[in-house]
Short mmCIF file of C-alpha atoms in Angstrom, two decimals:
data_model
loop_
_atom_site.label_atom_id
_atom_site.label_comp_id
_atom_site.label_asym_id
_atom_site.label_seq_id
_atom_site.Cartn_x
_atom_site.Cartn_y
_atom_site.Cartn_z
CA UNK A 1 34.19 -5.97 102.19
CA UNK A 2 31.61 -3.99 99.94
CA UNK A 3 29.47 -6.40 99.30
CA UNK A 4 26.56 -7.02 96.02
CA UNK A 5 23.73 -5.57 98.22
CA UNK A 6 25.61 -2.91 98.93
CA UNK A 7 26.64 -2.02 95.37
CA UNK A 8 22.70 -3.04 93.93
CA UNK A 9 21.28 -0.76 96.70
CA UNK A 10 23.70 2.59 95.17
CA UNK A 11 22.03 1.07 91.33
CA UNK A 12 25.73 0.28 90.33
CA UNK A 13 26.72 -2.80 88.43
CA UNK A 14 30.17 -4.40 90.31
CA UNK A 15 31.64 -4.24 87.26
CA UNK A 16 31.04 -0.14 86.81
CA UNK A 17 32.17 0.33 90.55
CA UNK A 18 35.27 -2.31 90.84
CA UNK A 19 36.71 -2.77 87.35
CA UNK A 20 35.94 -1.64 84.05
CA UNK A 21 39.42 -1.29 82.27
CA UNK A 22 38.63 -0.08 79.66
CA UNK A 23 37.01 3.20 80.93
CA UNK A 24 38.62 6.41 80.02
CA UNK A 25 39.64 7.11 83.57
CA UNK A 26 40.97 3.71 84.34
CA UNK A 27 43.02 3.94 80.99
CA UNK A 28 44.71 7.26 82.50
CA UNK A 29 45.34 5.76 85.71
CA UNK A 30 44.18 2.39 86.75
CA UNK A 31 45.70 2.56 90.17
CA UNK A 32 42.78 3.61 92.45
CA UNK A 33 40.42 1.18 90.74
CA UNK A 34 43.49 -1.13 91.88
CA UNK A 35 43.56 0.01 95.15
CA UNK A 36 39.58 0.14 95.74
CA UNK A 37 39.50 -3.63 94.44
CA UNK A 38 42.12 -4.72 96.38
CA UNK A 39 40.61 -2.92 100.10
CA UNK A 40 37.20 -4.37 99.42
CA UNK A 41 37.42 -7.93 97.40
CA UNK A 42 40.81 -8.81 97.11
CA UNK A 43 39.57 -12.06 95.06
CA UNK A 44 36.65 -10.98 93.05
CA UNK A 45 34.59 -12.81 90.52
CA UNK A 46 33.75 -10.29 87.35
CA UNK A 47 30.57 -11.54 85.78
CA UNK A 48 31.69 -9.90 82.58
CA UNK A 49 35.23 -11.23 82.09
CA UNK A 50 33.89 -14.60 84.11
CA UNK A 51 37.07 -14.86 85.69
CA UNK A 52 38.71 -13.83 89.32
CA UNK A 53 40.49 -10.93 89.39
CA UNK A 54 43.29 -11.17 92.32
CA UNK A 55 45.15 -7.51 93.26
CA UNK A 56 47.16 -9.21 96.47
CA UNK A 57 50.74 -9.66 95.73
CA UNK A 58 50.81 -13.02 97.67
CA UNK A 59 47.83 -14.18 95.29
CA UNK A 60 49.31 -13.55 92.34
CA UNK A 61 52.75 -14.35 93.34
CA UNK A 62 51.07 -18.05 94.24
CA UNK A 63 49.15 -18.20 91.31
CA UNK A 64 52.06 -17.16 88.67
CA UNK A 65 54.54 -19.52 90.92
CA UNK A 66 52.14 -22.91 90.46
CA UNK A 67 51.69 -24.00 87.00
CA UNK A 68 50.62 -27.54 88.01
CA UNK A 69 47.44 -25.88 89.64
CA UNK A 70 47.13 -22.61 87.42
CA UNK A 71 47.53 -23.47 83.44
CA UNK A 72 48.92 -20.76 80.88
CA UNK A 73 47.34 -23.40 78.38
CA UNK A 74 43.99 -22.94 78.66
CA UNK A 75 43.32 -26.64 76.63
CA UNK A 76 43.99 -28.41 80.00
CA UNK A 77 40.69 -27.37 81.13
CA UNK A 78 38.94 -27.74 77.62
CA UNK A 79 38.88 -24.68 76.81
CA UNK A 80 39.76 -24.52 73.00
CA UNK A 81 42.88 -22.82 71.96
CA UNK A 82 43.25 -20.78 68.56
CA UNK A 83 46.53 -22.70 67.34
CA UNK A 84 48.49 -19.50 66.66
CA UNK A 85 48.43 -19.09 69.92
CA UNK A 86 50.07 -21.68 71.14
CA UNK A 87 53.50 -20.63 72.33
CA UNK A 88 56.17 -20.08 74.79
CA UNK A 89 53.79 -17.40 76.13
CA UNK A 90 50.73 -20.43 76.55
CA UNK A 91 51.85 -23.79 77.41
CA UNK A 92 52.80 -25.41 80.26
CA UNK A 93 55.76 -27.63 81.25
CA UNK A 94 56.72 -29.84 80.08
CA UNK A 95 55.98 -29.13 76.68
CA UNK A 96 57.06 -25.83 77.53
CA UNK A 97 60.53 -26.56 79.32
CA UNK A 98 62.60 -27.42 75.27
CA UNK A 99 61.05 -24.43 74.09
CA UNK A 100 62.17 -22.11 76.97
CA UNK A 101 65.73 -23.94 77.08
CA UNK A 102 65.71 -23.58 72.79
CA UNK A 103 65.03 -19.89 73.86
CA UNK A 104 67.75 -19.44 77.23
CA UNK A 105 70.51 -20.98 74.92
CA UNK A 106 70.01 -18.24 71.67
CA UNK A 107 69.87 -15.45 74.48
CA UNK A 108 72.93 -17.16 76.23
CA UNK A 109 74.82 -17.31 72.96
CA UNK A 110 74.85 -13.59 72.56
CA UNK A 111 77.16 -11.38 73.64
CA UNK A 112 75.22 -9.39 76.36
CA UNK A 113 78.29 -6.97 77.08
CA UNK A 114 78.59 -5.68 73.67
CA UNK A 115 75.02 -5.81 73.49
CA UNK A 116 74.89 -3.47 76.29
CA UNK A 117 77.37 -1.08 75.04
CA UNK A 118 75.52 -1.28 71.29
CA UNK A 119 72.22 0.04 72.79
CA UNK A 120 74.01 2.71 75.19
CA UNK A 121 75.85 3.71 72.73
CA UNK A 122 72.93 4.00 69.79
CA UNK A 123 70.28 5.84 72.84
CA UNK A 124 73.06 8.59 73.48
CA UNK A 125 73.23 9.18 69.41
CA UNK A 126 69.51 9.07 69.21
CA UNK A 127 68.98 11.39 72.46
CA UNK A 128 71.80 13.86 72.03
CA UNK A 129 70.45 14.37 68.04
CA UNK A 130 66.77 14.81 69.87
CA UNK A 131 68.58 17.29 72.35
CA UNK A 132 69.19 19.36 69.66
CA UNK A 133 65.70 19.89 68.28
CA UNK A 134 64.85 21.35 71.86
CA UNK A 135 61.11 19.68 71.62
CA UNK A 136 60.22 15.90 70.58
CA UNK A 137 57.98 13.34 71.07
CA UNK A 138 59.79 10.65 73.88
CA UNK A 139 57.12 7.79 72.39
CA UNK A 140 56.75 8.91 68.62
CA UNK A 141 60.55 9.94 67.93
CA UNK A 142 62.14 7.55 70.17
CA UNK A 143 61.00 4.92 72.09
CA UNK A 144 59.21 3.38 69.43
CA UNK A 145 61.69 3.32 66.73
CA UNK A 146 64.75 2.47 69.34
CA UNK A 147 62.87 -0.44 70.74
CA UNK A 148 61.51 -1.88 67.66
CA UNK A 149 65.42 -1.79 66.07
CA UNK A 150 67.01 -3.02 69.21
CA UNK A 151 64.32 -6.43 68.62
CA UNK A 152 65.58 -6.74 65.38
CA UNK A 153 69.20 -6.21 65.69
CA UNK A 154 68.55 -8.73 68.72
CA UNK A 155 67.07 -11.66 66.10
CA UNK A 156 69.51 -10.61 63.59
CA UNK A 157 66.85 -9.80 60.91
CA UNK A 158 66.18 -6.45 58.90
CA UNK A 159 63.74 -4.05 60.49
CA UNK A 160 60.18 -4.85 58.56
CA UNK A 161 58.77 -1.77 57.34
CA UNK A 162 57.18 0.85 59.72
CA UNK A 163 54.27 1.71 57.28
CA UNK A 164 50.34 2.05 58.12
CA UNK A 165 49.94 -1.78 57.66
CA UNK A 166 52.63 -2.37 60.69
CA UNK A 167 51.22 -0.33 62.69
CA UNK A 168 47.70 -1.19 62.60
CA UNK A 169 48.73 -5.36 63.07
CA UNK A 170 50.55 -4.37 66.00
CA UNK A 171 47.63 -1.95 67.12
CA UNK A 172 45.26 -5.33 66.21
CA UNK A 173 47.39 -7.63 68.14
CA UNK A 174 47.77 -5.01 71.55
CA UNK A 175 43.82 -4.31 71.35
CA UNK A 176 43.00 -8.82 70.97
CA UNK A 177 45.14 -8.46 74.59
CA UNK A 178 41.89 -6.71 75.77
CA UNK A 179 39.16 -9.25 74.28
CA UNK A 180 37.67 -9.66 77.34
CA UNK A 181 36.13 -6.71 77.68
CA UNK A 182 36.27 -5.85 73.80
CA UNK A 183 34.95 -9.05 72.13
CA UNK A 184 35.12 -7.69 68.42
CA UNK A 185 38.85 -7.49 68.79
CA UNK A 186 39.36 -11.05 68.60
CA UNK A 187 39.22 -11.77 64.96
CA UNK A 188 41.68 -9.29 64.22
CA UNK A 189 44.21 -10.04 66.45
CA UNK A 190 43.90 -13.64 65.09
CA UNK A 191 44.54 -11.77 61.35
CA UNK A 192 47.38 -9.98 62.73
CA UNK A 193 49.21 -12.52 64.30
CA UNK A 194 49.03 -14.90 61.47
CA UNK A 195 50.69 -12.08 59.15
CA UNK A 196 53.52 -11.33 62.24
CA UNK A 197 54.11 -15.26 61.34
CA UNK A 198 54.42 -14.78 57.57
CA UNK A 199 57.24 -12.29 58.37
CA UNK A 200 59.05 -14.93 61.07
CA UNK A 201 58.69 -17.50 58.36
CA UNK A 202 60.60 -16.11 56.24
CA UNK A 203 63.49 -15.29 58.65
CA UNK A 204 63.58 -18.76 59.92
CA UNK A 205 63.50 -19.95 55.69
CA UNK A 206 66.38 -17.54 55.15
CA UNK A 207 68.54 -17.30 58.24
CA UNK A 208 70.80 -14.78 59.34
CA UNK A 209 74.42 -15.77 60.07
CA UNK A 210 74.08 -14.36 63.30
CA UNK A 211 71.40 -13.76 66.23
CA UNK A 212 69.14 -15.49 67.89
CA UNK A 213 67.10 -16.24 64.85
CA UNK A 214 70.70 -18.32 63.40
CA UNK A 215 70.69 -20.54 66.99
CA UNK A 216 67.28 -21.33 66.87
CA UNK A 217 67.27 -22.52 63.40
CA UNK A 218 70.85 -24.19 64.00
CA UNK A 219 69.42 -25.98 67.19
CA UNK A 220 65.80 -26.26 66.29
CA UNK A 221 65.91 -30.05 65.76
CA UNK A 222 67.82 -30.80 69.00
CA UNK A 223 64.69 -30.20 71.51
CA UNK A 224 62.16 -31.60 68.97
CA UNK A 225 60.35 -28.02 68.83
CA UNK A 226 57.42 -28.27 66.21
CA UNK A 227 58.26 -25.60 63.65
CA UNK A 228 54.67 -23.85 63.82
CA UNK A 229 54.95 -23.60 67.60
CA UNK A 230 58.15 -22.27 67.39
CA UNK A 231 56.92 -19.41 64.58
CA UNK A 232 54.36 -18.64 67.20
CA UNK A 233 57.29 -18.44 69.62
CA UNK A 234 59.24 -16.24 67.94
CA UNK A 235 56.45 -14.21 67.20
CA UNK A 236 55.66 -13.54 70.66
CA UNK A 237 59.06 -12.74 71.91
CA UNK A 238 59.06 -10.26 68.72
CA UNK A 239 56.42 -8.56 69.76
CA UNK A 240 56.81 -8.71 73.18
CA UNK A 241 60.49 -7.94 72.27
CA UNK A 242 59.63 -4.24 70.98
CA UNK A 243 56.19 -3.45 72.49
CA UNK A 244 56.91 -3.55 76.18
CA UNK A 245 59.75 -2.36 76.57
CA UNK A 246 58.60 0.90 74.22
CA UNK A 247 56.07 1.12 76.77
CA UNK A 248 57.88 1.03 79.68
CA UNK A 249 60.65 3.78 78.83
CA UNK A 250 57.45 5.92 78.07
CA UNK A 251 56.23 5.07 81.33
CA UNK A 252 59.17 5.38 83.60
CA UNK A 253 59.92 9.18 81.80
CA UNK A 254 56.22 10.19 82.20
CA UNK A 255 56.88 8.65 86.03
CA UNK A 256 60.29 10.36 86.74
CA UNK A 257 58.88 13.78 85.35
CA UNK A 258 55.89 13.27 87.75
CA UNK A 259 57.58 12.61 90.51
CA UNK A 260 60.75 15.22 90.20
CA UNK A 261 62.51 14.08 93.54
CA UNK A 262 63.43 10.56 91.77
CA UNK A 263 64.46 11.99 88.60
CA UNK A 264 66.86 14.29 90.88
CA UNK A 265 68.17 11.10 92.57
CA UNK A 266 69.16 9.86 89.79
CA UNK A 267 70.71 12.62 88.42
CA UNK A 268 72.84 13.02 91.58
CA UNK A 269 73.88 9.55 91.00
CA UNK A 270 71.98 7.23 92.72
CA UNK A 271 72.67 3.34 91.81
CA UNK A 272 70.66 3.04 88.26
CA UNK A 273 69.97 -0.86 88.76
CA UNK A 274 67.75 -0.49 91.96
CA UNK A 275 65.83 2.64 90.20
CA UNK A 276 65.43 0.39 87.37
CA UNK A 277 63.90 -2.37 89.46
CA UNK A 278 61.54 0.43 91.07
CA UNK A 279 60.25 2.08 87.88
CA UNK A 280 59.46 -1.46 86.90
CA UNK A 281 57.11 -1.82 90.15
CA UNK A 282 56.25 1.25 89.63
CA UNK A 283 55.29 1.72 86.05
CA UNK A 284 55.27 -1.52 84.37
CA UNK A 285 53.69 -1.40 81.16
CA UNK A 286 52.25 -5.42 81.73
CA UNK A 287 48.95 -5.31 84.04
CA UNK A 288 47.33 -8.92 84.03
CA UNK A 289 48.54 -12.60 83.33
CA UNK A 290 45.37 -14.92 83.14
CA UNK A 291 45.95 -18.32 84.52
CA UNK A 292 43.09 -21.18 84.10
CA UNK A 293 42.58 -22.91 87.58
CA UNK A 294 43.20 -27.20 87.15
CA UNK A 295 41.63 -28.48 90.45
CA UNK A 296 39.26 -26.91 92.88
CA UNK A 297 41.18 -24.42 95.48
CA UNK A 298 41.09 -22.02 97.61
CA UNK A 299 42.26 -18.23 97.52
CA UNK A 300 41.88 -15.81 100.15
CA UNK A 301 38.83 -17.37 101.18
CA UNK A 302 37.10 -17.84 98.29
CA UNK A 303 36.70 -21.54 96.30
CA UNK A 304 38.19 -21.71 92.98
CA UNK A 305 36.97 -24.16 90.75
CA UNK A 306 38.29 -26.26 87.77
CA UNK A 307 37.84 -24.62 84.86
CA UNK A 308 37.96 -21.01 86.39
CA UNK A 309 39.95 -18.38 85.16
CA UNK A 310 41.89 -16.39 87.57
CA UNK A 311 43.66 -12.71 86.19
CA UNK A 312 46.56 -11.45 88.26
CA UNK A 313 46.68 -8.03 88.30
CA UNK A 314 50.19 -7.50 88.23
CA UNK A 315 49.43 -3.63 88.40
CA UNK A 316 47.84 -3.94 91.64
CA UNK A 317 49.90 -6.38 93.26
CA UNK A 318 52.89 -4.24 92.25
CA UNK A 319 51.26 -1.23 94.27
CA UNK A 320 49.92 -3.56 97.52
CA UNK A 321 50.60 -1.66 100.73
CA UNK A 322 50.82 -5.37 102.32
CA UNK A 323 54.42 -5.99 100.44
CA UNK A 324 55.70 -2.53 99.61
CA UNK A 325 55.77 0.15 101.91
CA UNK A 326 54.97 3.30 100.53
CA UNK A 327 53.75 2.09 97.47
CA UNK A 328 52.40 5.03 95.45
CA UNK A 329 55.65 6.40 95.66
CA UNK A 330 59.25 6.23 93.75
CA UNK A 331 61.95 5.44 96.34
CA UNK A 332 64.86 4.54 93.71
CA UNK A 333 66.53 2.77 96.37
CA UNK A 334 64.10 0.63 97.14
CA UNK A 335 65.41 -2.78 98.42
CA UNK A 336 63.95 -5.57 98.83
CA UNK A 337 62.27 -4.88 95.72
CA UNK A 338 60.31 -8.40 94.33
CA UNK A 339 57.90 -7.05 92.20
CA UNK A 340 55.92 -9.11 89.48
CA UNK A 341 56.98 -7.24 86.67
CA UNK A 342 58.16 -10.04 85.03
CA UNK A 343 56.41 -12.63 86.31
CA UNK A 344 56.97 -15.59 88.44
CA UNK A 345 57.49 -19.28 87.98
CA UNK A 346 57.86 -21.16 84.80
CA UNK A 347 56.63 -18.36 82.42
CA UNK A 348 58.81 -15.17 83.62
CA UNK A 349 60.24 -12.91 80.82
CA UNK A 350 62.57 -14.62 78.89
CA UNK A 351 64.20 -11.74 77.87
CA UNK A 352 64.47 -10.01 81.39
CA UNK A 353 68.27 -9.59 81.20
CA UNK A 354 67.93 -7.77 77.96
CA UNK A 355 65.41 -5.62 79.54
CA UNK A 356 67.37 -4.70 82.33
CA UNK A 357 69.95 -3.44 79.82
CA UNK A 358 67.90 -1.69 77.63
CA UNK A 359 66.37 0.04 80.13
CA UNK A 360 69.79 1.05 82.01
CA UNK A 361 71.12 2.31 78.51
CA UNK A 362 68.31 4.75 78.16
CA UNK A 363 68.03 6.04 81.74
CA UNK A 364 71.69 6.51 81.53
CA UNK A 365 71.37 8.37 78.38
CA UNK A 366 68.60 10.73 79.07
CA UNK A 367 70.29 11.69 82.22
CA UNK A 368 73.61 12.54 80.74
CA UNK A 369 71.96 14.38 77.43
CA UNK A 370 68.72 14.92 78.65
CA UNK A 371 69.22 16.42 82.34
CA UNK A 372 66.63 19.03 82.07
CA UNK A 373 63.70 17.18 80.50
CA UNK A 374 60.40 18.23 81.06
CA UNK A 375 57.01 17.47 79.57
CA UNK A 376 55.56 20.29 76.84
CA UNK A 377 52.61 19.17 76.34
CA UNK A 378 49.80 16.46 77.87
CA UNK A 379 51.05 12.22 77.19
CA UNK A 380 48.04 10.58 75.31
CA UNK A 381 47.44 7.06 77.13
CA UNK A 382 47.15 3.83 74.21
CA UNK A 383 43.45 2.73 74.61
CA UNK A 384 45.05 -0.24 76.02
CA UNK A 385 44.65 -1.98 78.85
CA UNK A 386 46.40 -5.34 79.55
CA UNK A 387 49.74 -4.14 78.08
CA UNK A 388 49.35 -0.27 79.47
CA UNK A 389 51.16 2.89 77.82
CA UNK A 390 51.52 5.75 76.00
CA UNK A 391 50.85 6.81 72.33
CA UNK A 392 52.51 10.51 72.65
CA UNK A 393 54.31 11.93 75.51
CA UNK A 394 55.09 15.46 74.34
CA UNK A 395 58.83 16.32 75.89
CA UNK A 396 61.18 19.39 75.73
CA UNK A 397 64.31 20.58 77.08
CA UNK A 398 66.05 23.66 77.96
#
């Protein structure tokens, strides 16, 4: 293990040399920061962040799995909790449990099949139209805009306008992600996510007929669900809802165009759900879940104590040697395949199933419209770390 003498002695600060996400190069690829971290000091305190950062997959599987000793709510070590963010996303079970099973029974009450064939059937319009123009912008002129109107069709609400002002609360909330290491962002993410609530307010006031926002108003008494945890709720999974998975199908095309043996695979008809699975491993858009430690423990080796905050780094763990052969690379038949992309334990996505299906809609429609894709131009990375992706990935095909 490179230890602090070692580090002092080359006149580097351990932050500079192990982890400093928000450096241009660790923006365009934080993977051999990842890997460095994870050879040397696999549990590492940052002085910066004050927290652990843990790139093992059997850390941060442990850690994710064991909410009793690793808190999502932060308050159960004292440490003082802005109340819009209190949410399915941030507490713990059992306050947590009617909330998630308020949220499993909308999702349940939907018709996934039709769902499924709604989104396939909108990304093969969308594509095959984009086909047409010969050069587009995957991010910009898709993802985006599909993403962002398969949330909404999801709740059952209009689409809220995609003017400067959305933009920049949703830029405001994705940067307050990164607070960390970029204390001024705070405040506005605070800002932003109170005015994401004004707009959830007034769906839950004025119901659709239909969606999940009409079951969780319909069954909102039945788990006794305070009503401004819930907007906080709904928030979350709205934003969460569009964001990610934007990110991901930017990622996974920017991945498959890399790496031009997978994207053949696929084309030739390998089994989509497995390559799904992979590109999630591979390219996940979600790169740390912060857990705050309850009781002193130990992990690999080092003591933990109460109060602590430990960071997975789902990122890393995703790409750990020690649970995935061959991890740098895209084997779209990769089985086993556990990857943290969703989580673990109590807190994993909600909406994985709709993932999964969003994500199989638009692989399946960019390979049947979109065989010959290629990249014209050079992506732009968000200047985001904790929910990683791209602003513009520049696309063309023959």
């Amino acid at each position: 293990m490179a230890d602090a003498s070692v580090l002092a002695a080359s006149g580097q600060s351990l932050e500079d040399e192990f982890f400093n996400p928000l450096s241009a190069e660790m923006i365009a690829d934080p993977y051999p920061a990842y890997r460095r971290l994870r050879e040397h000091a696999p549990v590492y305190w940052h002085q910066q962040l004050g927290a652990w950062l843990l790139t093992r997959f059997t850390d941060c599987q442990a850690v994710l799995r064991d909410s009793e000793r690793f808190a999502a709510d932060f308050r159960r070590v004292g440490i003082p909790t802005p109340e819009t963010l209190l949410s399915l996303q941030t507490l713990d079970p059992p306050t947590h449990t009617p909330l998630r099973h308020l949220g499993l029974g909308a999702l349940r009450s939907l018709d996934i099949e039709a769902l499924t064939a709604g989104l396939l059937a909108r990304a093969e319009t969308d594509l095959s139209a984009l086909a047409v123009r010969g050069e587009f912008d995957f991010v910009r002129d898709f993802a985006d805009s599909f993403t962002l109107t398969a949330m909404t069709s999801l709740l059952g609400v209009p689409g809220p306008a995609e003017d400067d002002t959305f933009h920049r609360l949703n830029a405001d909330l994705d940067r307050s992600m990164d607070s960390g290491f970029d204390p001024d962002a705070e405040a506005a993410g605070i800002r932003a996510r109170e005015q994401f609530n004004a707009l959830v307010e007034s769906w839950l006031e004025h119901p659709p007929k239909q969606g999940v926002i009409a079951h969780l108003v319909e069954h909102e008494a039945e788990g006794g669900v305070s009503r401004d945890v819930l907007v906080n709720s709904v928030r979350a999974f709205f934003h969460a809802g569009f964001e990610v998975p934007s990110r991901f199908l930017s990622n996974a095309i920017a991945a498959l165009l890399d790496h031009p043996h997978a994207f053949t695979a696929l084309r030739e008809g390998a089994p989509m759900g497995p390559a799904i699975e992979e590109l999630i491993r591979f390219s996940g858009p979600v790169q740390a879940l912060s857990r705050a430690c309850t009781e002193d423990t130990s992990i690999g080796g080092k003591t933990v104590r109460r109060g602590e905050i430990v960071v997975a780094l789902i990122g890393a763990a995703n790409r750990d040697p020690g649970q995935f052969s061959d991890p740098d690379a895209i084997r779209v038949d990769r089985d086993p395949n556990p990857h943290l992309g969703f989580g673990r334990g109590s807190h994993s996505c909600l909406g994985s199933v709709i993932g999964r299906a969003e994500a199989s809609a638009v692989m399946s429609a960019v390979i049947r419209h979109l065989p010959s894709l290629r990249r014209s131009g050079h992506a732009v990375p968000r200047p985001n770390a904790t929910l990683r992706g791209l602003r513009s990935l520049p696309v063309a095909v023959n």
